[in-house]
């Protein structure tokens, strides 16, 4: 086999898969969000301060921007159950309740000892006040937050069953936990 024929075959072997991938993406034959059940945030949003180096790498947080009603209490109970169901993987994950309702934060601290609580930061409050669309993003939602405090995925509870959302959140969290190389 001469050099010209070899390079032609090599070029075809590289070009055909690239062309097939381009066609599948351009015609929509490939769905990019098939593995994640949550909604990726379109921009970087730091919800909590970054962690110092340690064992905690992921946070599952319930964020509520408003008074904590019955649905909020139900969601926090679900967060507690979800955290308890992680078993030994609790060592790398923390559960957090974030709200601007001070009375609700105190109540959650007394009722659920394993949950961390935190008031909404002033940066997030300013973000909420600046846009109505962002306000809807923080009402009655779960978030998966990385070690730098940046929210990655969100899980709205409106119009969904809580058990379905909890199963989706758990599946995504375990996938992220298993692929996390920073804890090795």
XYZ file of N, CA and C in Angstrom:
552
model
N 0.863 -1.172 0.000
C 0.000 0.000 0.000
C 0.906 1.231 0.000
N 0.661 2.091 -0.944
C 1.489 3.288 -1.026
C 0.994 4.360 -0.052
N 1.781 5.388 0.117
C 1.483 6.433 1.101
C 0.231 7.211 0.742
N -0.013 7.428 -0.531
C -1.185 8.191 -0.960
C -2.474 7.455 -0.597
N -2.527 6.164 -0.844
C -3.712 5.361 -0.530
C -3.915 5.302 0.998
N -2.844 5.156 1.760
C -2.934 5.110 3.211
C -3.541 6.393 3.768
N -3.051 7.549 3.335
C -3.579 8.815 3.829
C -5.018 9.043 3.397
N -5.403 8.563 2.220
C -6.789 8.667 1.765
C -7.698 7.833 2.672
N -7.302 6.593 2.972
C -8.106 5.755 3.872
C -8.156 6.341 5.284
N -7.028 6.849 5.751
C -6.988 7.462 7.076
C -7.902 8.686 7.130
N -7.882 9.505 6.122
C -8.722 10.697 6.050
C -10.200 10.314 6.024
N -10.560 9.297 5.262
C -11.953 8.843 5.202
C -12.407 8.268 6.552
N -11.524 7.542 7.211
C -11.871 6.976 8.522
C -12.102 8.073 9.565
N -11.454 9.196 9.410
C -11.657 10.301 10.344
C -12.825 11.181 9.923
N -13.021 11.345 8.624
C -14.047 12.247 8.116
C -15.459 11.688 8.250
N -15.649 10.420 8.022
C -16.993 9.824 8.059
C -17.622 9.931 9.459
N -16.931 9.571 10.553
C -17.558 9.748 11.873
C -17.839 11.208 12.219
N -16.950 12.108 11.807
C -17.188 13.528 12.080
C -18.393 14.039 11.311
N -18.555 13.630 10.074
C -19.710 14.043 9.279
C -20.997 13.463 9.859
N -20.950 12.219 10.307
C -22.137 11.601 10.914
C -22.526 12.319 12.205
N -21.544 12.701 13.005
C -21.835 13.435 14.239
C -22.426 14.804 13.935
N -21.885 15.484 12.956
C -22.398 16.808 12.566
C -23.835 16.715 12.078
N -24.121 15.710 11.258
C -25.492 15.532 10.764
C -26.460 15.207 11.902
N -26.050 14.335 12.812
C -26.956 13.974 13.909
C -27.243 15.160 14.820
N -26.264 16.009 15.034
C -26.495 17.199 15.855
C -27.333 18.237 15.124
N -27.071 18.445 13.842
C -27.801 19.481 13.109
C -29.250 19.102 12.843
N -29.545 17.822 12.698
C -30.927 17.394 12.459
C -31.677 17.054 13.741
N -31.014 17.156 14.874
C -31.686 16.914 16.144
C -31.915 15.449 16.446
N -31.137 14.563 15.873
C -31.292 13.135 16.132
C -30.704 12.728 17.468
N -29.915 13.600 18.052
C -29.255 13.324 19.322
C -29.830 14.273 20.365
N -30.302 13.727 21.460
C -30.802 14.594 22.529
C -29.710 14.717 23.583
N -29.252 15.911 23.789
C -28.129 16.151 24.685
C -28.469 16.049 26.153
N -29.700 16.209 26.543
C -30.074 16.219 27.956
C -30.752 14.931 28.383
N -30.415 13.835 27.771
C -31.085 12.580 28.080
C -30.629 11.991 29.405
N -29.426 12.305 29.862
C -28.944 11.686 31.090
C -29.283 12.496 32.335
N -29.395 13.786 32.232
C -29.701 14.613 33.392
C -31.195 14.820 33.515
N -31.665 14.713 34.730
C -33.092 14.872 34.956
C -33.441 16.285 35.422
N -32.465 17.001 35.939
C -32.670 18.379 36.358
C -32.451 19.338 35.203
N -32.669 20.611 35.473
C -32.484 21.643 34.457
C -31.163 22.360 34.731
N -30.263 22.342 33.731
C -28.992 23.046 33.863
C -29.264 24.542 33.893
N -28.555 25.252 34.746
C -28.676 26.702 34.781
C -27.898 27.292 33.614
N -28.440 28.312 33.003
C -27.810 28.877 31.813
C -26.660 29.828 32.131
N -26.532 30.228 33.372
C -25.406 31.086 33.753
C -24.922 30.673 35.142
N -23.722 31.116 35.476
C -23.142 30.772 36.761
C -23.823 31.570 37.860
N -24.286 30.892 38.879
C -25.013 31.520 39.970
C -24.477 30.982 41.287
N -23.776 31.820 42.025
C -23.217 31.400 43.300
C -24.255 31.634 44.388
N -24.713 30.547 44.970
C -25.770 30.616 45.976
C -25.185 30.634 47.387
N -24.148 29.831 47.612
C -23.534 29.753 48.937
C -22.041 30.041 48.802
N -21.364 30.374 49.899
C -19.910 30.580 49.813
C -19.194 29.276 49.493
N -18.038 29.368 48.889
C -17.254 28.182 48.543
C -16.784 27.475 49.815
N -16.664 26.147 49.724
C -16.183 25.366 50.854
C -14.667 25.444 50.915
N -14.143 25.278 52.103
C -12.711 25.075 52.246
C -12.442 23.625 51.854
N -11.193 23.301 51.602
C -10.871 21.925 51.234
C -11.325 21.002 52.346
N -12.059 19.981 52.000
C -12.570 19.042 52.986
C -13.317 17.923 52.301
N -14.131 17.242 53.065
C -14.838 16.094 52.540
C -16.123 16.459 51.810
N -16.733 17.585 52.134
C -18.003 17.959 51.521
C -17.738 18.503 50.118
N -18.349 17.871 49.123
C -18.152 18.299 47.740
C -19.447 18.729 47.067
N -20.575 18.282 47.575
C -21.859 18.591 46.947
C -22.854 19.032 48.005
N -23.756 19.898 47.598
C -24.834 20.355 48.478
C -26.152 20.190 47.741
N -27.114 19.592 48.418
C -28.483 19.613 47.907
C -29.216 20.642 48.752
N -29.768 21.624 48.098
C -30.368 22.740 48.824
C -31.802 22.954 48.369
N -32.625 23.262 49.334
C -33.978 23.718 49.032
C -33.966 25.224 49.259
N -34.257 25.973 48.220
C -34.234 27.431 48.286
C -35.665 27.931 48.197
N -36.040 28.776 49.156
C -37.385 29.331 49.184
C -37.286 30.827 49.449
N -37.730 31.617 48.510
C -37.694 33.078 48.661
C -39.085 33.562 49.031
N -39.402 33.454 50.279
C -40.713 33.881 50.744
C -41.055 33.156 52.021
N -42.265 33.374 52.507
C -42.662 32.694 53.747
C -42.785 31.188 53.524
N -42.453 30.429 54.538
C -42.460 28.975 54.456
C -43.850 28.457 54.830
N -44.593 28.059 53.806
C -45.949 27.534 54.008
C -45.897 26.007 54.096
N -47.052 25.377 53.944
C -47.144 23.921 54.057
C -46.310 23.208 52.995
N -46.315 23.706 51.771
C -45.541 23.064 50.709
C -44.040 23.170 50.990
N -43.635 24.248 51.599
C -42.222 24.426 51.982
C -41.838 23.405 53.041
N -42.671 23.215 54.044
C -42.387 22.239 55.098
C -42.322 20.827 54.532
N -43.196 20.538 53.578
C -43.189 19.228 52.930
C -41.897 19.024 52.127
N -41.446 20.061 51.455
C -40.211 19.974 50.671
C -38.997 19.788 51.574
N -38.972 20.451 52.711
C -37.847 20.293 53.645
C -37.861 18.885 54.233
N -39.022 18.345 54.512
C -39.114 16.950 54.964
C -38.586 15.986 53.904
N -38.885 16.277 52.655
C -38.374 15.472 51.547
C -36.853 15.594 51.457
N -36.329 16.792 51.653
C -34.883 16.998 51.645
C -34.221 16.178 52.747
N -34.828 16.156 53.911
C -34.298 15.372 55.024
C -34.302 13.878 54.688
N -35.385 13.387 54.112
C -35.459 11.977 53.727
C -34.447 11.640 52.640
N -34.299 12.539 51.696
C -33.346 12.336 50.611
C -31.927 12.248 51.153
N -31.596 13.124 52.062
C -30.262 13.117 52.670
C -30.053 11.837 53.485
N -31.058 11.432 54.251
C -30.941 10.216 55.058
C -30.796 8.982 54.168
N -31.398 9.008 52.989
C -31.330 7.875 52.076
C -30.008 7.738 51.344
N -29.117 8.692 51.487
C -27.816 8.603 50.817
C -26.873 7.613 51.481
N -27.146 7.249 52.724
C -26.314 6.268 53.408
C -24.908 6.784 53.645
N -23.913 5.964 53.275
C -22.517 6.335 53.528
C -22.050 7.494 52.665
N -22.783 7.820 51.615
C -22.402 8.943 50.758
C -22.766 10.285 51.380
N -23.390 10.257 52.554
C -23.667 11.494 53.280
C -22.380 12.220 53.647
N -21.280 11.482 53.718
C -20.004 12.093 54.109
C -19.530 13.115 53.091
N -19.923 12.989 51.828
C -19.500 13.927 50.803
C -20.563 14.917 50.392
N -21.715 14.875 51.045
C -22.858 15.710 50.664
C -23.403 16.392 51.914
N -23.894 17.593 51.749
C -24.612 18.244 52.840
C -25.979 18.685 52.330
N -26.942 18.701 53.221
C -28.294 19.165 52.902
C -28.469 20.543 53.523
N -29.082 21.463 52.762
C -29.172 22.840 53.223
C -30.547 23.429 52.905
N -31.042 24.212 53.845
C -32.280 24.968 53.671
C -31.911 26.441 53.602
N -32.244 27.102 52.489
C -31.912 28.515 52.292
C -33.221 29.280 52.125
N -33.403 30.295 52.957
C -34.643 31.060 52.899
C -34.392 32.468 53.431
N -35.317 33.366 53.108
C -35.234 34.703 53.687
C -36.220 34.860 54.839
N -36.869 33.778 55.230
C -37.803 33.764 56.348
C -37.054 33.307 57.607
N -36.709 34.245 58.482
C -35.922 33.942 59.678
C -36.607 32.971 60.622
N -37.926 33.083 60.758
C -38.655 32.177 61.642
C -38.606 30.751 61.110
N -38.698 30.602 59.797
C -38.630 29.267 59.194
C -37.245 28.662 59.375
N -36.210 29.479 59.273
C -34.846 28.976 59.461
C -34.668 28.448 60.878
N -35.146 29.197 61.869
C -35.045 28.753 63.263
C -35.833 27.468 63.490
N -37.007 27.375 62.889
C -37.838 26.185 63.040
C -37.151 24.968 62.436
N -36.555 25.134 61.259
C -35.881 24.018 60.600
C -34.642 23.581 61.381
N -33.932 24.518 61.992
C -32.767 24.168 62.808
C -33.171 23.298 63.989
N -34.326 23.595 64.589
C -34.800 22.805 65.724
C -35.343 21.454 65.277
N -36.067 21.430 64.173
C -36.765 20.219 63.749
C -35.845 19.226 63.045
N -34.924 19.698 62.224
C -34.036 18.824 61.450
C -32.594 19.179 61.780
N -31.978 18.414 62.655
C -30.633 18.729 63.122
C -29.574 18.541 62.035
N -29.795 17.631 61.087
C -28.766 17.359 60.071
C -28.748 18.403 58.963
N -29.819 19.191 58.845
C -29.866 20.199 57.792
C -29.090 21.438 58.205
N -28.286 21.936 57.298
C -27.651 23.239 57.490
C -28.674 24.284 57.044
N -28.682 25.409 57.696
C -29.592 26.479 57.306
C -28.786 27.717 56.999
N -29.333 28.528 56.112
C -28.631 29.737 55.714
C -29.641 30.741 55.186
N -29.510 32.003 55.573
C -30.394 33.015 54.977
C -29.947 33.331 53.554
N -30.878 33.792 52.761
C -30.525 34.221 51.407
C -29.514 35.357 51.491
N -28.479 35.286 50.703
C -27.443 36.313 50.751
C -27.970 37.619 50.160
N -27.305 38.702 50.478
C -27.723 40.003 49.941
C -27.551 40.049 48.430
N -26.539 39.340 47.922
C -26.339 39.280 46.473
C -27.539 38.608 45.801
N -28.020 37.516 46.386
C -29.184 36.840 45.815
C -30.446 37.669 45.983
N -30.575 38.361 47.103
C -31.738 39.230 47.288
C -31.762 40.337 46.239
N -30.592 40.912 45.937
C -30.531 41.932 44.888
C -30.881 41.341 43.534
N -30.440 40.110 43.293
C -30.765 39.438 42.041
C -32.266 39.192 41.940
N -32.878 38.826 43.058
C -34.322 38.590 43.069
C -35.098 39.870 42.791
N -34.643 40.969 43.378
C -35.355 42.230 43.203
C -35.163 42.812 41.807
N -34.068 42.463 41.136
C -33.779 43.059 39.832
C -34.624 42.480 38.706
N -35.097 41.251 38.851
C -35.827 40.627 37.751
C -36.911 39.709 38.293
N -38.077 39.785 37.720
C -39.175 38.905 38.127
C -38.915 37.481 37.692
N -38.230 37.296 36.572
C -37.927 35.957 36.087
C -37.013 35.225 37.065
N -36.034 35.936 37.626
C -35.141 35.319 38.594
C -35.871 34.993 39.886
N -36.863 35.797 40.243
C -37.637 35.518 41.441
C -38.357 34.181 41.302
N -38.883 33.898 40.120
C -39.556 32.625 39.901
C -38.578 31.461 40.004
N -37.292 31.713 39.725
C -36.311 30.647 39.781
C -36.034 30.219 41.214
N -36.302 31.055 42.195
C -35.973 30.726 43.571
C -37.176 30.323 44.409
N -38.316 30.301 43.850
C -39.480 29.928 44.634
C -39.717 28.435 44.550
N -39.550 27.768 45.689
C -39.935 26.370 45.816
C -39.137 25.479 44.858
N -37.806 25.493 44.993
C -36.931 24.743 44.099
C -35.831 24.040 44.876
N -35.390 22.919 44.333
C -34.196 22.245 44.817
C -33.046 22.583 43.880
N -31.834 22.613 44.424
C -30.627 22.868 43.645
C -29.551 21.879 44.043
N -28.711 21.507 43.085
C -27.467 20.801 43.374
C -26.359 21.827 43.206
N -25.555 21.984 44.254
C -24.517 23.018 44.307
C -23.162 22.335 44.446
N -22.178 22.817 43.695
C -20.839 22.213 43.764
C -20.028 22.793 44.915
N -18.753 22.378 45.012
C -17.896 22.778 46.130
C -17.570 24.267 46.112
N -17.642 24.904 44.948
C -17.381 26.333 44.862
C -18.606 27.176 45.191
N -19.728 26.539 45.502
C -20.943 27.253 45.868
C -21.795 27.648 44.678
N -21.483 27.128 43.500
C -22.199 27.470 42.274
C -23.292 26.428 42.027
N -24.499 26.899 41.791
C -25.618 26.008 41.499
C -25.460 25.451 40.086
N -25.620 24.137 39.952
C -25.485 23.481 38.654
C -26.830 23.090 38.062
N -27.612 22.386 38.847
C -28.896 21.873 38.375
C -30.000 22.366 39.301
N -31.187 22.565 38.720
C -32.335 22.952 39.535
C -33.495 22.019 39.253
N -34.346 21.875 40.246
C -35.483 20.973 40.188
C -36.715 21.708 40.696
N -37.514 22.258 39.803
C -38.723 22.960 40.248
C -39.754 21.966 40.777
N -40.444 22.373 41.824
C -41.454 21.514 42.438
C -42.858 21.825 41.961
N -43.047 22.938 41.300
C -44.380 23.296 40.820
C -44.810 22.343 39.705
N -45.968 21.756 39.865
C -46.520 20.887 38.831
C -45.863 19.514 38.762
N -45.132 19.110 39.772
C -44.478 17.801 39.771
C -44.738 17.123 41.114
N -44.732 15.806 41.084
C -44.879 15.086 42.345
C -43.548 15.108 43.072
N -43.597 15.228 44.365
C -42.381 15.366 45.155
C -41.515 14.114 45.065
N -42.137 12.943 45.045
C -41.346 11.711 44.978
C -40.610 11.604 43.645
N -41.230 12.070 42.576
C -40.577 12.054 41.260
C -39.378 13.002 41.243
N -39.544 14.180 41.812
C -38.452 15.151 41.880
C -37.327 14.604 42.753
N -37.667 13.968 43.862
C -36.641 13.412 44.750
C -35.860 12.301 44.048
N -36.548 11.464 43.286
C -35.855 10.399 42.555
C -34.926 10.978 41.491
N -35.387 12.007 40.791
C -34.544 12.657 39.780
C -33.321 13.307 40.417
N -33.537 14.010 41.521
C -32.442 14.689 42.203
C -31.426 13.685 42.727
N -31.904 12.599 43.288
C -31.003 11.571 43.820
C -30.191 10.931 42.699
N -30.823 10.644 41.584
C -30.101 10.025 40.459
C -28.997 10.947 39.944
N -29.315 12.221 39.768
C -28.304 13.169 39.289
C -27.198 13.379 40.312
N -27.555 13.462 41.589
C -26.561 13.667 42.634
C -25.606 12.483 42.715
N -26.125 11.273 42.658
C -25.258 10.103 42.720
C -24.359 10.010 41.486
N -24.862 10.405 40.347
C -24.037 10.412 39.135
C -22.902 11.429 39.286
N -23.219 12.618 39.754
C -22.179 13.630 39.974
C -21.187 13.173 41.043
N -21.680 12.567 42.081
C -20.832 12.094 43.170
C -19.856 11.027 42.677
N -20.354 10.110 41.859
C -19.505 9.031 41.365
C -18.454 9.522 40.376
N -18.755 10.551 39.613
C -17.806 11.069 38.635
C -16.901 12.164 39.196
N -17.088 12.539 40.436
C -16.289 13.600 41.041
C -14.881 13.093 41.300
N -13.918 13.676 40.638
C -12.526 13.253 40.788
C -11.768 14.101 41.809
N -12.372 15.170 42.291
C -11.657 16.033 43.237
C -11.582 15.415 44.626
N -12.380 14.397 44.900
C -12.353 13.789 46.224
C -11.418 12.599 46.295
N -10.729 12.279 45.210
C -9.796 11.147 45.202
C -8.435 11.534 45.710
